[in-house]
PDB file of C-alpha atoms and ligand atoms in Angstrom:
ATOM      1  CA  MET A   1      86.606-171.478 160.785  1.00 51.00           C
ATOM      2  CA  SER A   2      90.064-169.878 159.575  1.00 56.00           C
ATOM      3  CA  SER A   3      90.425-168.173 156.440  1.00 78.00           C
ATOM      4  CA  ALA A   4      93.508-167.352 154.431  1.00 88.00           C
ATOM      5  CA  PRO A   5      95.013-163.950 154.903  1.00 95.00           C
ATOM      6  CA  PRO A   6      94.664-161.636 151.962  1.00 97.00           C
ATOM      7  CA  ARG A   7      97.227-161.697 149.609  1.00 98.00           C
ATOM      8  CA  TYR A   8      98.588-158.241 148.667  1.00 98.00           C
ATOM      9  CA  VAL A   9     100.933-157.905 145.371  1.00 98.00           C
ATOM     10  CA  TYR A  10     103.234-154.921 144.596  1.00 98.00           C
ATOM     11  CA  LEU A  11     106.163-153.932 142.562  1.00 96.00           C
ATOM     12  CA  GLY A  12     108.958-155.369 144.039  1.00 96.00           C
ATOM     13  CA  PRO A  13     111.451-156.324 145.259  1.00 97.00           C
ATOM     14  CA  GLU A  14     111.918-154.875 148.785  1.00 96.00           C
ATOM     15  CA  GLY A  15     112.959-151.357 149.026  1.00 97.00           C
ATOM     16  CA  THR A  16     110.540-149.959 146.126  1.00 98.00           C
ATOM     17  CA  PHE A  17     108.589-146.711 146.618  1.00 98.00           C
ATOM     18  CA  THR A  18     105.562-149.230 145.887  1.00 98.00           C
ATOM     19  CA  GLU A  19     106.468-151.343 149.217  1.00 97.00           C
ATOM     20  CA  ALA A  20     106.457-148.118 150.890  1.00 97.00           C
ATOM     21  CA  ALA A  21     102.870-147.283 149.797  1.00 98.00           C
ATOM     22  CA  LEU A  22     101.840-151.012 150.665  1.00 98.00           C
ATOM     23  CA  ARG A  23     103.093-150.687 154.327  1.00 97.00           C
ATOM     24  CA  GLN A  24     100.755-147.483 154.697  1.00 97.00           C
ATOM     25  CA  VAL A  25      97.715-149.933 153.688  1.00 97.00           C
ATOM     26  CA  PRO A  26      95.869-150.494 157.231  1.00 96.00           C
ATOM     27  CA  GLY A  27      95.667-154.270 157.564  1.00 94.00           C
ATOM     28  CA  ALA A  28      98.542-155.111 155.030  1.00 96.00           C
ATOM     29  CA  ASP A  29     101.115-156.226 157.543  1.00 95.00           C
ATOM     30  CA  SER A  30      98.664-158.875 158.825  1.00 96.00           C
ATOM     31  CA  GLY A  31      98.292-160.086 154.965  1.00 97.00           C
ATOM     32  CA  GLU A  32     100.683-161.925 152.799  1.00 97.00           C
ATOM     33  CA  CYS A  33     102.757-159.447 150.961  1.00 97.00           C
ATOM     34  CA  VAL A  34     104.104-160.805 147.484  1.00 98.00           C
ATOM     35  CA  PRO A  35     106.512-158.822 145.337  1.00 98.00           C
ATOM     36  CA  VAL A  36     106.058-159.023 141.562  1.00 98.00           C
ATOM     37  CA  GLY A  37     107.944-157.804 138.750  1.00 96.00           C
ATOM     38  CA  SER A  38     105.627-155.273 137.074  1.00 96.00           C
ATOM     39  CA  VAL A  39     102.545-153.431 137.313  1.00 96.00           C
ATOM     40  CA  ILE A  40     100.776-155.364 134.747  1.00 97.00           C
ATOM     41  CA  THR A  41     101.609-158.626 136.613  1.00 98.00           C
ATOM     42  CA  ALA A  42     100.111-157.327 139.793  1.00 98.00           C
ATOM     43  CA  LEU A  43      96.850-156.337 138.082  1.00 98.00           C
ATOM     44  CA  ALA A  44      96.552-159.666 136.234  1.00 98.00           C
ATOM     45  CA  GLN A  45      96.905-161.630 139.549  1.00 98.00           C
ATOM     46  CA  VAL A  46      94.023-159.648 141.160  1.00 98.00           C
ATOM     47  CA  ARG A  47      91.893-160.252 138.000  1.00 98.00           C
ATOM     48  CA  SER A  48      92.952-163.900 138.105  1.00 98.00           C
ATOM     49  CA  GLY A  49      92.108-164.247 141.638  1.00 98.00           C
ATOM     50  CA  GLU A  50      95.795-165.315 142.738  1.00 98.00           C
ATOM     51  CA  ALA A  51      95.865-162.144 144.701  1.00 98.00           C
ATOM     52  CA  ASP A  52      93.199-159.953 146.655  1.00 98.00           C
ATOM     53  CA  PHE A  53      94.733-156.677 146.347  1.00 98.00           C
ATOM     54  CA  ALA A  54      97.531-154.928 144.135  1.00 98.00           C
ATOM     55  CA  VAL A  55      99.064-151.712 145.087  1.00 98.00           C
ATOM     56  CA  VAL A  56     100.482-149.931 141.866  1.00 97.00           C
ATOM     57  CA  PRO A  57     101.759-146.174 141.230  1.00 96.00           C
ATOM     58  CA  ILE A  58      99.098-144.193 139.214  1.00 96.00           C
ATOM     59  CA  GLU A  59     100.289-140.631 139.442  1.00 95.00           C
ATOM     60  CA  ASN A  60     103.394-138.374 140.111  1.00 92.00           C
ATOM     61  CA  SER A  61     103.518-134.835 141.110  1.00 91.00           C
ATOM     62  CA  VAL A  62     106.411-134.070 138.704  1.00 89.00           C
ATOM     63  CA  GLU A  63     106.088-136.779 135.878  1.00 86.00           C
ATOM     64  CA  GLY A  64     102.181-136.998 135.693  1.00 89.00           C
ATOM     65  CA  GLY A  65     100.281-140.246 135.077  1.00 90.00           C
ATOM     66  CA  VAL A  66     101.902-143.621 135.275  1.00 91.00           C
ATOM     67  CA  THR A  67     100.428-144.838 131.752  1.00 91.00           C
ATOM     68  CA  ALA A  68     101.118-148.629 132.470  1.00 91.00           C
ATOM     69  CA  THR A  69      98.738-148.550 135.166  1.00 93.00           C
ATOM     70  CA  LEU A  70      96.175-145.703 133.691  1.00 94.00           C
ATOM     71  CA  ASP A  71      96.074-148.043 130.429  1.00 94.00           C
ATOM     72  CA  ASP A  72      95.734-151.566 132.056  1.00 95.00           C
ATOM     73  CA  ILE A  73      93.001-150.520 134.843  1.00 95.00           C
ATOM     74  CA  ALA A  74      91.017-148.906 132.095  1.00 93.00           C
ATOM     75  CA  ALA A  75      91.039-151.966 129.968  1.00 92.00           C
ATOM     76  CA  ASP A  76      87.804-153.446 131.288  1.00 92.00           C
ATOM     77  CA  ASP A  77      85.571-153.605 134.448  1.00 91.00           C
ATOM     78  CA  ASP A  78      87.542-156.048 136.393  1.00 96.00           C
ATOM     79  CA  LEU A  79      89.094-154.122 138.892  1.00 98.00           C
ATOM     80  CA  GLN A  80      87.967-151.466 141.442  1.00 98.00           C
ATOM     81  CA  ILE A  81      90.078-148.837 143.197  1.00 98.00           C
ATOM     82  CA  GLN A  82      89.748-149.150 147.176  1.00 98.00           C
ATOM     83  CA  ARG A  83      92.069-146.231 148.368  1.00 97.00           C
ATOM     84  CA  GLU A  84      94.968-143.901 147.562  1.00 98.00           C
ATOM     85  CA  ILE A  85      98.280-143.527 149.178  1.00 98.00           C
ATOM     86  CA  LEU A  86     100.777-140.827 148.917  1.00 98.00           C
ATOM     87  CA  VAL A  87     104.337-141.596 149.218  1.00 98.00           C
ATOM     88  CA  PRO A  88     107.085-138.491 149.347  1.00 97.00           C
ATOM     89  CA  ILE A  89     109.809-139.285 146.847  1.00 96.00           C
ATOM     90  CA  SER A  90     113.538-138.688 147.347  1.00 97.00           C
ATOM     91  CA  PHE A  91     116.353-140.553 145.486  1.00 98.00           C
ATOM     92  CA  VAL A  92     120.004-141.405 146.329  1.00 98.00           C
ATOM     93  CA  LEU A  93     122.508-142.778 143.838  1.00 98.00           C
ATOM     94  CA  LEU A  94     124.030-146.099 144.824  1.00 98.00           C
ATOM     95  CA  GLY A  95     127.339-147.306 143.499  1.00 98.00           C
ATOM     96  CA  ARG A  96     128.634-150.769 143.008  1.00 96.00           C
ATOM     97  CA  ARG A  97     131.444-149.731 145.248  1.00 96.00           C
ATOM     98  CA  GLU A  98     132.989-146.174 146.465  1.00 97.00           C
ATOM     99  CA  MET A  99     133.690-144.322 143.155  1.00 97.00           C
ATOM    100  CA  ASP A 100     133.888-140.969 141.652  1.00 97.00           C
ATOM    101  CA  LEU A 101     130.877-139.645 139.864  1.00 98.00           C
ATOM    102  CA  ALA A 102     133.053-139.319 136.606  1.00 97.00           C
ATOM    103  CA  GLU A 103     133.782-143.174 136.779  1.00 97.00           C
ATOM    104  CA  ILE A 104     129.920-143.916 136.114  1.00 98.00           C
ATOM    105  CA  HIS A 105     129.084-144.885 132.544  1.00 97.00           C
ATOM    106  CA  THR A 106     125.922-146.422 133.161  1.00 98.00           C
ATOM    107  CA  VAL A 107     122.974-145.800 135.685  1.00 98.00           C
ATOM    108  CA  SER A 108     120.090-147.982 136.186  1.00 98.00           C
ATOM    109  CA  THR A 109     116.519-147.397 137.551  1.00 98.00           C
ATOM    110  CA  HIS A 110     112.835-147.215 136.872  1.00 96.00           C
ATOM    111  CA  THR A 111     111.692-145.011 134.135  1.00 94.00           C
ATOM    112  CA  HIS A 112     109.923-142.723 136.409  1.00 93.00           C
ATOM    113  CA  GLY A 113     112.868-142.510 138.749  1.00 96.00           C
ATOM    114  CA  TRP A 114     115.114-141.533 135.756  1.00 96.00           C
ATOM    115  CA  ALA A 115     112.405-139.122 134.648  1.00 95.00           C
ATOM    116  CA  GLN A 116     112.656-137.357 138.279  1.00 96.00           C
ATOM    117  CA  VAL A 117     116.609-136.955 138.408  1.00 97.00           C
ATOM    118  CA  ARG A 118     117.472-136.460 134.821  1.00 97.00           C
ATOM    119  CA  ASN A 119     118.547-132.831 135.111  1.00 97.00           C
ATOM    120  CA  TRP A 120     120.765-133.576 138.202  1.00 98.00           C
ATOM    121  CA  ALA A 121     122.007-136.620 135.781  1.00 98.00           C
ATOM    122  CA  ALA A 122     122.866-134.152 133.079  1.00 98.00           C
ATOM    123  CA  ALA A 123     124.530-131.919 135.412  1.00 98.00           C
ATOM    124  CA  HIS A 124     126.474-134.410 137.480  1.00 98.00           C
ATOM    125  CA  LEU A 125     126.723-137.495 135.152  1.00 98.00           C
ATOM    126  CA  PRO A 126     127.016-135.990 131.549  1.00 97.00           C
ATOM    127  CA  GLN A 127     128.972-138.997 130.401  1.00 97.00           C
ATOM    128  CA  ALA A 128     126.567-141.684 132.049  1.00 97.00           C
ATOM    129  CA  GLU A 129     123.824-143.786 129.991  1.00 97.00           C
ATOM    130  CA  PHE A 130     120.626-144.599 131.450  1.00 98.00           C
ATOM    131  CA  VAL A 131     119.765-148.457 131.801  1.00 97.00           C
ATOM    132  CA  PRO A 132     115.787-149.344 132.385  1.00 97.00           C
ATOM    133  CA  ALA A 133     114.991-151.533 135.094  1.00 97.00           C
ATOM    134  CA  GLY A 134     111.642-152.840 136.460  1.00 96.00           C
ATOM    135  CA  SER A 135     112.125-151.120 139.365  1.00 97.00           C
ATOM    136  CA  THR A 136     114.289-148.727 141.522  1.00 98.00           C
ATOM    137  CA  ALA A 137     115.109-151.202 144.371  1.00 98.00           C
ATOM    138  CA  GLY A 138     115.752-154.054 141.623  1.00 98.00           C
ATOM    139  CA  ALA A 139     118.269-151.859 139.835  1.00 98.00           C
ATOM    140  CA  ALA A 140     120.203-151.301 143.009  1.00 98.00           C
ATOM    141  CA  ARG A 141     119.857-154.946 143.875  1.00 97.00           C
ATOM    142  CA  GLY A 142     121.309-155.587 140.344  1.00 97.00           C
ATOM    143  CA  LEU A 143     124.832-153.775 141.538  1.00 97.00           C
ATOM    144  CA  LEU A 144     125.275-156.863 144.279  1.00 97.00           C
ATOM    145  CA  GLU A 145     125.312-159.417 141.144  1.00 96.00           C
ATOM    146  CA  ASP A 146     128.775-160.161 139.520  1.00 91.00           C
ATOM    147  CA  THR A 147     126.932-160.512 136.319  1.00 92.00           C
ATOM    148  CA  THR A 148     125.630-156.793 136.063  1.00 89.00           C
ATOM    149  CA  SER A 149     127.013-154.497 133.669  1.00 88.00           C
ATOM    150  CA  TYR A 150     125.890-150.909 134.933  1.00 97.00           C
ATOM    151  CA  ASP A 151     127.735-149.221 137.716  1.00 97.00           C
ATOM    152  CA  ALA A 152     125.308-147.301 139.762  1.00 98.00           C
ATOM    153  CA  ALA A 153     121.361-147.248 140.531  1.00 98.00           C
ATOM    154  CA  VAL A 154     118.968-144.492 141.597  1.00 98.00           C
ATOM    155  CA  CYS A 155     116.600-145.384 144.224  1.00 98.00           C
ATOM    156  CA  ALA A 156     114.790-144.787 147.691  1.00 98.00           C
ATOM    157  CA  PRO A 157     117.450-144.050 150.822  1.00 97.00           C
ATOM    158  CA  LEU A 158     115.980-147.104 152.373  1.00 96.00           C
ATOM    159  CA  VAL A 159     117.729-149.487 149.922  1.00 98.00           C
ATOM    160  CA  ALA A 160     121.219-148.236 151.079  1.00 98.00           C
ATOM    161  CA  GLU A 161     120.519-149.599 154.576  1.00 96.00           C
ATOM    162  CA  GLN A 162     118.971-152.613 153.210  1.00 96.00           C
ATOM    163  CA  THR A 163     121.773-153.509 150.728  1.00 97.00           C
ATOM    164  CA  GLY A 164     124.914-151.906 152.239  1.00 98.00           C
ATOM    165  CA  LEU A 165     126.010-150.408 148.988  1.00 98.00           C
ATOM    166  CA  PRO A 166     127.666-146.998 149.245  1.00 98.00           C
ATOM    167  CA  VAL A 167     125.404-143.575 148.666  1.00 98.00           C
ATOM    168  CA  LEU A 168     127.307-141.609 145.994  1.00 98.00           C
ATOM    169  CA  ALA A 169     124.903-138.872 146.203  1.00 98.00           C
ATOM    170  CA  SER A 170     121.725-138.156 148.120  1.00 98.00           C
ATOM    171  CA  ALA A 171     118.402-135.944 147.414  1.00 98.00           C
ATOM    172  CA  ILE A 172     119.198-136.042 143.570  1.00 98.00           C
ATOM    173  CA  GLU A 173     115.700-135.429 142.711  1.00 97.00           C
ATOM    174  CA  ASP A 174     115.070-132.396 140.261  1.00 97.00           C
ATOM    175  CA  THR A 175     112.088-131.163 142.133  1.00 96.00           C
ATOM    176  CA  ALA A 176     112.139-131.216 146.152  1.00 96.00           C
ATOM    177  CA  GLY A 177     108.883-132.342 147.643  1.00 96.00           C
ATOM    178  CA  ALA A 178     107.865-134.661 144.913  1.00 95.00           C
ATOM    179  CA  VAL A 179     105.038-137.033 145.834  1.00 96.00           C
ATOM    180  CA  THR A 180     103.848-140.364 144.018  1.00 97.00           C
ATOM    181  CA  ARG A 181     100.149-141.498 144.515  1.00 97.00           C
ATOM    182  CA  PHE A 182      99.543-145.065 144.720  1.00 98.00           C
ATOM    183  CA  VAL A 183      96.189-147.092 144.305  1.00 98.00           C
ATOM    184  CA  LEU A 184      95.064-149.897 146.236  1.00 98.00           C
ATOM    185  CA  VAL A 185      93.054-152.286 143.518  1.00 98.00           C
ATOM    186  CA  SER A 186      90.811-155.229 143.935  1.00 98.00           C
ATOM    187  CA  ARG A 187      87.976-156.816 142.242  1.00 98.00           C
ATOM    188  CA  PRO A 188      84.815-155.281 141.984  1.00 98.00           C
ATOM    189  CA  GLY A 189      82.835-155.185 145.376  1.00 97.00           C
ATOM    190  CA  PRO A 190      81.132-152.778 147.639  1.00 97.00           C
ATOM    191  CA  VAL A 191      82.268-149.313 147.716  1.00 98.00           C
ATOM    192  CA  PRO A 192      83.971-148.073 150.642  1.00 97.00           C
ATOM    193  CA  ALA A 193      81.511-145.680 152.755  1.00 97.00           C
ATOM    194  CA  PRO A 194      81.503-141.826 151.803  1.00 97.00           C
ATOM    195  CA  THR A 195      83.945-139.990 154.518  1.00 97.00           C
ATOM    196  CA  GLY A 196      83.142-136.532 153.274  1.00 94.00           C
ATOM    197  CA  SER A 197      86.934-136.310 151.683  1.00 97.00           C
ATOM    198  CA  ASP A 198      86.439-138.764 148.836  1.00 98.00           C
ATOM    199  CA  LYS A 199      87.697-139.273 144.988  1.00 98.00           C
ATOM    200  CA  THR A 200      86.029-140.899 142.458  1.00 98.00           C
ATOM    201  CA  THR A 201      87.926-142.466 139.043  1.00 98.00           C
ATOM    202  CA  VAL A 202      86.189-142.919 136.097  1.00 98.00           C
ATOM    203  CA  VAL A 203      87.271-143.779 132.281  1.00 97.00           C
ATOM    204  CA  VAL A 204      85.348-142.061 129.493  1.00 97.00           C
ATOM    205  CA  PRO A 205      85.711-143.197 125.841  1.00 96.00           C
ATOM    206  CA  LEU A 206      85.703-140.343 123.332  1.00 94.00           C
ATOM    207  CA  PRO A 207      83.099-140.768 120.997  1.00 91.00           C
ATOM    208  CA  GLU A 208      84.337-140.203 117.874  1.00 87.00           C
ATOM    209  CA  ASP A 209      81.273-138.857 115.905  1.00 86.00           C
ATOM    210  CA  HIS A 210      80.418-136.165 118.563  1.00 90.00           C
ATOM    211  CA  PRO A 211      81.872-132.723 118.231  1.00 91.00           C
ATOM    212  CA  GLY A 212      82.460-130.893 121.347  1.00 94.00           C
ATOM    213  CA  ALA A 213      82.455-134.200 123.212  1.00 94.00           C
ATOM    214  CA  LEU A 214      85.306-133.149 125.706  1.00 95.00           C
ATOM    215  CA  MET A 215      82.959-129.985 126.462  1.00 97.00           C
ATOM    216  CA  ASP A 216      79.927-132.049 127.043  1.00 97.00           C
ATOM    217  CA  ILE A 217      81.885-134.326 129.257  1.00 97.00           C
ATOM    218  CA  LEU A 218      83.241-131.508 131.452  1.00 98.00           C
ATOM    219  CA  ASP A 219      79.777-129.836 131.282  1.00 98.00           C
ATOM    220  CA  GLN A 220      78.436-132.592 133.435  1.00 98.00           C
ATOM    221  CA  PHE A 221      81.273-131.825 136.329  1.00 98.00           C
ATOM    222  CA  ALA A 222      80.808-128.012 135.923  1.00 97.00           C
ATOM    223  CA  THR A 223      77.165-127.830 136.373  1.00 96.00           C
ATOM    224  CA  ARG A 224      77.205-129.855 139.407  1.00 97.00           C
ATOM    225  CA  GLY A 225      79.879-128.033 141.170  1.00 96.00           C
ATOM    226  CA  ILE A 226      82.522-131.116 141.027  1.00 97.00           C
ATOM    227  CA  ASN A 227      86.052-130.387 140.772  1.00 96.00           C
ATOM    228  CA  LEU A 228      88.281-132.425 138.737  1.00 97.00           C
ATOM    229  CA  SER A 229      91.595-133.528 140.314  1.00 94.00           C
ATOM    230  CA  ARG A 230      93.295-135.315 137.200  1.00 94.00           C
ATOM    231  CA  ILE A 231      92.280-135.704 133.561  1.00 95.00           C
ATOM    232  CA  GLU A 232      94.432-137.420 131.001  1.00 95.00           C
ATOM    233  CA  SER A 233      93.657-138.699 127.560  1.00 95.00           C
ATOM    234  CA  ARG A 234      95.313-141.988 126.460  1.00 95.00           C
ATOM    235  CA  PRO A 235      95.016-143.645 123.204  1.00 94.00           C
ATOM    236  CA  THR A 236      92.852-146.829 123.238  1.00 91.00           C
ATOM    237  CA  GLY A 237      95.341-148.429 121.046  1.00 89.00           C
ATOM    238  CA  ALA A 238      92.347-149.282 118.679  1.00 90.00           C
ATOM    239  CA  GLY A 239      93.830-146.711 115.909  1.00 91.00           C
ATOM    240  CA  LEU A 240      94.843-142.871 115.559  1.00 90.00           C
ATOM    241  CA  GLY A 241      92.331-140.687 116.744  1.00 87.00           C
ATOM    242  CA  SER A 242      90.827-143.545 119.528  1.00 91.00           C
ATOM    243  CA  TYR A 243      90.970-142.091 122.829  1.00 94.00           C
ATOM    244  CA  PHE A 244      89.726-142.335 126.466  1.00 96.00           C
ATOM    245  CA  PHE A 245      89.871-140.025 129.173  1.00 96.00           C
ATOM    246  CA  SER A 246      91.019-140.957 132.703  1.00 96.00           C
ATOM    247  CA  ILE A 247      89.316-138.656 135.164  1.00 97.00           C
ATOM    248  CA  ASP A 248      89.580-138.100 138.743  1.00 97.00           C
ATOM    249  CA  PHE A 249      86.991-136.008 140.490  1.00 98.00           C
ATOM    250  CA  GLU A 250      86.060-134.992 144.233  1.00 97.00           C
ATOM    251  CA  GLY A 251      83.050-136.912 145.634  1.00 98.00           C
ATOM    252  CA  HIS A 252      81.629-140.032 146.387  1.00 98.00           C
ATOM    253  CA  VAL A 253      79.120-141.993 144.126  1.00 98.00           C
ATOM    254  CA  ALA A 254      76.821-142.103 147.150  1.00 98.00           C
ATOM    255  CA  GLU A 255      76.525-138.144 146.640  1.00 97.00           C
ATOM    256  CA  GLU A 256      73.714-136.704 144.957  1.00 97.00           C
ATOM    257  CA  ARG A 257      75.689-134.457 142.628  1.00 97.00           C
ATOM    258  CA  VAL A 258      78.066-137.234 141.658  1.00 98.00           C
ATOM    259  CA  LYS A 259      75.163-139.779 140.972  1.00 98.00           C
ATOM    260  CA  ALA A 260      73.614-137.125 138.901  1.00 98.00           C
ATOM    261  CA  ALA A 261      76.742-136.486 136.858  1.00 98.00           C
ATOM    262  CA  LEU A 262      77.562-140.042 136.319  1.00 98.00           C
ATOM    263  CA  ALA A 263      74.200-140.827 135.215  1.00 98.00           C
ATOM    264  CA  ALA A 264      74.210-137.863 132.746  1.00 98.00           C
ATOM    265  CA  LEU A 265      77.494-139.097 131.566  1.00 98.00           C
ATOM    266  CA  TYR A 266      75.988-142.613 131.208  1.00 98.00           C
ATOM    267  CA  ARG A 267      73.383-141.361 128.891  1.00 97.00           C
ATOM    268  CA  LEU A 268      75.629-139.437 126.609  1.00 96.00           C
ATOM    269  CA  ILE A 269      78.442-142.116 126.735  1.00 97.00           C
ATOM    270  CA  PRO A 270      77.170-145.632 127.742  1.00 96.00           C
ATOM    271  CA  GLY A 271      80.745-146.983 127.587  1.00 95.00           C
ATOM    272  CA  ILE A 272      81.737-145.076 130.665  1.00 97.00           C
ATOM    273  CA  ARG A 273      83.471-147.221 133.451  1.00 97.00           C
ATOM    274  CA  PHE A 274      83.311-146.719 137.037  1.00 97.00           C
ATOM    275  CA  LEU A 275      86.540-147.351 138.587  1.00 97.00           C
ATOM    276  CA  GLY A 276      85.930-146.419 142.195  1.00 98.00           C
ATOM    277  CA  SER A 277      85.017-143.939 144.981  1.00 98.00           C
ATOM    278  CA  TYR A 278      87.449-144.185 147.928  1.00 98.00           C
ATOM    279  CA  PRO A 279      88.887-141.771 150.661  1.00 97.00           C
ATOM    280  CA  ARG A 280      91.185-139.016 149.749  1.00 97.00           C
ATOM    281  CA  ALA A 281      94.720-139.750 151.313  1.00 97.00           C
ATOM    282  CA  ASP A 282      95.273-136.221 152.102  1.00 95.00           C
ATOM    283  CA  LYS A 283      91.897-135.990 153.876  1.00 94.00           C
ATOM    284  CA  MET A 284      91.654-132.500 152.362  1.00 92.00           C
ATOM    285  CA  ARG A 285      88.000-130.848 152.770  1.00 90.00           C
ATOM    286  CA  TYR A 286      86.788-129.620 149.587  1.00 85.00           C
ATOM    287  CA  THR A 287      83.857-126.988 149.390  1.00 88.00           C
ATOM    288  CA  VAL A 288      80.761-127.853 147.435  1.00 92.00           C
ATOM    289  CA  PRO A 289      78.716-125.180 146.006  1.00 93.00           C
ATOM    290  CA  ALA A 290      75.404-124.867 148.133  1.00 95.00           C
ATOM    291  CA  HIS A 291      73.313-125.501 145.303  1.00 95.00           C
ATOM    292  CA  THR A 292      74.699-128.776 144.547  1.00 95.00           C
ATOM    293  CA  ARG A 293      75.040-130.107 147.894  1.00 95.00           C
ATOM    294  CA  ASP A 294      73.136-133.154 148.954  1.00 95.00           C
ATOM    295  CA  ALA A 295      70.362-131.327 150.659  1.00 96.00           C
ATOM    296  CA  ALA A 296      69.799-128.924 147.598  1.00 97.00           C
ATOM    297  CA  TYR A 297      69.132-131.863 145.342  1.00 96.00           C
ATOM    298  CA  ARG A 298      66.647-133.424 148.105  1.00 96.00           C
ATOM    299  CA  ALA A 299      64.956-129.942 148.386  1.00 97.00           C
ATOM    300  CA  GLY A 300      64.629-129.993 144.718  1.00 97.00           C
ATOM    301  CA  GLN A 301      63.593-133.498 144.390  1.00 95.00           C
ATOM    302  CA  GLU A 302      60.892-132.817 146.863  1.00 97.00           C
ATOM    303  CA  TRP A 303      59.641-129.721 145.273  1.00 97.00           C
ATOM    304  CA  VAL A 304      59.206-131.471 142.111  1.00 97.00           C
ATOM    305  CA  THR A 305      57.530-134.486 143.667  1.00 97.00           C
ATOM    306  CA  ALA A 306      54.992-132.317 145.491  1.00 97.00           C
ATOM    307  CA  ILE A 307      54.047-130.498 142.115  1.00 97.00           C
ATOM    308  CA  ILE A 308      53.236-134.151 140.526  1.00 96.00           C
ATOM    309  CA  GLY A 309      51.337-135.270 144.016  1.00 94.00           C
ATOM    310  CA  ARG A 310      49.134-132.234 143.769  1.00 91.00           C
TER     311      ARG A 310
HETATM  312  O1  LIG B   1     110.630-148.440 141.200  1.00 66.44           O
HETATM  313  C1  LIG B   1     110.186-148.127 142.121  1.00 66.44           C
HETATM  314  O2  LIG B   1     110.633-148.040 143.525  1.00 66.44           O
HETATM  315  C2  LIG B   1     108.760-148.018 142.350  1.00 66.44           C
HETATM  316  O3  LIG B   1     107.883-148.345 143.071  1.00 66.44           O
HETATM  317  C3  LIG B   1     108.014-147.393 141.231  1.00 66.44           C
HETATM  318  C4  LIG B   1     108.153-145.911 141.061  1.00 66.44           C
HETATM  319  C5  LIG B   1     109.433-145.480 140.766  1.00 66.44           C
HETATM  320  C6  LIG B   1     109.763-144.153 140.869  1.00 66.44           C
HETATM  321  C7  LIG B   1     109.072-143.148 141.558  1.00 66.44           C
HETATM  322  C8  LIG B   1     107.749-143.744 142.046  1.00 66.44           C
HETATM  323  C9  LIG B   1     107.350-145.216 141.808  1.00 66.44           C
END
């Protein structure tokens, strides 16, 4: 019996940074890879079962969290992060034709792209207005259409080769070495096995009637030797003062200190959501204090069990 290949959706069109992330996912080349117009569409197709996986940007080393992704994946329990992918980001300026920078009055790109070149643009294109686009590659491909009104686009160097559009400036990013972090998202299922270099993502609603709630949340991680790698507060949309925290930390849900921290957080804030444990893309090993390693937890449990069994 043959089953259909898995379907991957990603922010297209061809040449986006999200596509570069998808190309790094093992097995994606034998799946069906379908470009869609937005992060929201990609995640909706996974929720509805139209797609098996979505690749979406979640965090940039310069610009911070991708709020469309953070808010959408936090909205319900229907999605799970399976893996993270890191993509180095460098930008070029493509023109509709060869032209001087002084001739450019309008530039289009994704808002995250613009946020990473705005100082360069202020210095080299002070006269130019920003026209937001759904993606970097989409903005560039728009230059091939007669009906497009803007003059230039900011995108990945690869798009110049794909489209033949002229490169007017290269390496225009304000911060060299920027990296965007993407996640591969599926419907909830088995958690990938621990590798010893893992991350976990949770969403914790901020209780409104709990003074010191953030301190109590952080305490659950600190006392168990768990290092956070990202924490962001986002409005729930329910009204001013209603927030949730989106948190990434080092460790896997199968590890004792992580189980203990999550169980304690659940007791404090039952609305907590688990969004996944998955291998770190950089495979970096982290140091766990000796007293919070699995062996220490087991020794502690055995000691208490022995007392009860006397
Ligand atoms: O528009 C793209 O190419 C994307 O994949 C989104 C994005 C934009 C800018 C930096 C990283 C990701």
